[in-house]
Amino acid sequence: QVQLVESGGGSVQAGGSLRLSCVVSGYTYSIWWMAWFRQVPGKEREGVAGLNTVDSSVYYTDSVKGRFTISQDNAKNTLYLQMNSLKPEDTAMYYCAADYRRNVLGYYWYHGARYTYWGQGTQVTVSS
C-alpha cells in the first residue's frame, strides 16, 4: 500500500507562486509513475504534470508549460509541484497520484484511470 498526503495549497494573487508537496509513505520503492492532477467542480479532472520516477522524465499539460515544475526528493519521499506565474484559471483542487505499473495499455500519464493511489487534495485559489 502507498499513502499520499498533499500540502502547500492556499490563496494567492495572479502572478504569484506556490509550491505543493506530496509526502509518500508505504511501499514507495514500488512506485513507477507520479503525477499532479487538478479538478474544478463540474469539470473533468485534468492531468497537470507527470513524472517517471525511474528515468526522471517529466511531462506537462500545455497550459502550464514554462510555469510549473514537477520534481521529486527521494531522500524525503516527497513529490513537488512548483507553480509560478499563477493565473485565475489555475484555481482548482490539486491531487497527487501514484502508480506502480510501468505501462497501462491505452493510458498515458495524464489519464487519471492509470493511477492506483491518490491523495486527499489541496486547494489552490488564484485571485485576479
XYZ file of C-alpha atoms in Angstrom:
128
model
C 0.000 0.000 0.000
C 1.011 3.590 -0.645
C -0.271 6.682 1.130
C -0.110 10.194 -0.310
C -0.559 13.414 1.664
C -0.580 16.771 -0.120
C 0.075 20.179 1.366
C 1.041 23.674 0.279
C -2.179 24.914 -1.226
C -3.595 28.315 -0.423
C -4.783 31.617 -1.808
C -2.539 33.808 -3.907
C -2.893 36.714 -6.294
C -2.349 36.304 -10.010
C 1.334 36.268 -10.845
C 2.243 34.724 -7.527
C 3.777 31.354 -6.705
C 3.010 28.293 -4.615
C 4.801 25.007 -4.038
C 2.740 21.920 -3.462
C 4.194 18.924 -1.653
C 3.106 15.305 -1.654
C 4.641 13.072 1.003
C 4.667 9.417 0.010
C 4.692 6.593 2.546
C 4.315 2.837 2.418
C 5.793 0.723 -0.371
C 7.466 3.691 -2.014
C 10.076 1.547 -3.784
C 7.353 0.115 -5.999
C 6.209 3.430 -7.494
C 6.941 3.955 -11.182
C 4.787 6.978 -12.029
C 3.668 10.018 -10.094
C 1.580 12.958 -11.207
C -0.323 16.043 -10.201
C -3.937 16.438 -11.242
C -6.410 19.242 -10.674
C -10.165 19.455 -10.713
C -12.711 22.235 -10.661
C -16.277 21.403 -9.589
C -18.331 20.456 -12.613
C -15.303 19.812 -14.812
C -13.228 16.754 -15.601
C -10.079 16.025 -13.693
C -7.029 17.289 -15.597
C -3.519 15.924 -15.615
C -1.165 18.826 -14.886
C 2.290 17.232 -14.642
C 3.681 13.709 -14.644
C 6.960 12.157 -13.557
C 8.507 8.809 -14.395
C 10.345 8.074 -11.150
C 12.666 5.565 -12.826
C 14.175 7.712 -15.578
C 13.046 11.123 -14.182
C 11.314 12.127 -17.405
C 8.694 14.811 -16.875
C 5.568 15.801 -18.737
C 3.264 18.811 -18.611
C -0.078 19.808 -19.969
C 0.283 22.681 -22.423
C -1.386 25.292 -20.238
C 1.280 25.044 -17.509
C 4.447 24.548 -19.573
C 7.061 27.101 -18.609
C 5.236 27.983 -15.379
C 5.021 24.736 -13.376
C 7.805 22.326 -12.452
C 7.349 18.803 -11.108
C 10.193 17.281 -9.138
C 10.957 14.618 -6.556
C 13.180 14.380 -3.494
C 13.850 10.689 -2.973
C 15.522 11.254 0.390
C 12.349 12.878 1.685
C 9.923 10.644 -0.256
C 8.284 13.815 -1.489
C 6.887 14.962 -4.817
C 6.713 18.682 -5.508
C 4.879 20.975 -7.873
C 6.394 24.438 -8.100
C 3.802 26.772 -9.572
C 4.907 30.201 -10.797
C 3.094 32.977 -12.652
C -0.194 31.646 -11.380
C -3.373 32.592 -13.185
C -7.006 32.630 -12.003
C -7.665 29.663 -14.296
C -5.207 27.609 -12.214
C -7.730 27.699 -9.366
C -8.648 24.104 -8.519
C -8.263 21.261 -6.066
C -4.885 19.688 -6.735
C -4.306 15.978 -6.227
C -1.189 13.868 -6.081
C -1.351 10.434 -7.723
C 0.961 7.419 -7.892
C 1.143 4.055 -9.606
C 3.483 1.067 -9.554
C 2.910 -0.036 -13.138
C 5.343 0.943 -15.865
C 2.712 0.875 -18.605
C -1.050 0.607 -18.673
C -2.364 -0.271 -22.100
C -4.260 2.633 -23.614
C -3.441 5.096 -20.864
C -0.885 7.878 -20.683
C 0.470 9.884 -17.755
C -2.424 12.372 -17.923
C -5.146 9.732 -17.603
C -6.382 9.556 -14.046
C -7.541 5.995 -14.532
C -3.950 4.728 -14.805
C -3.181 5.711 -11.186
C -3.904 3.463 -8.241
C -3.144 5.766 -5.328
C -4.472 9.261 -4.659
C -4.083 11.907 -2.020
C -6.900 13.868 -0.414
C -6.169 17.064 -2.339
C -5.100 20.589 -1.538
C -6.975 23.692 -2.678
C -5.298 26.369 -4.779
C -7.126 29.659 -5.299
C -5.724 32.385 -7.529
C -7.406 35.777 -7.480
C -7.161 38.398 -10.203
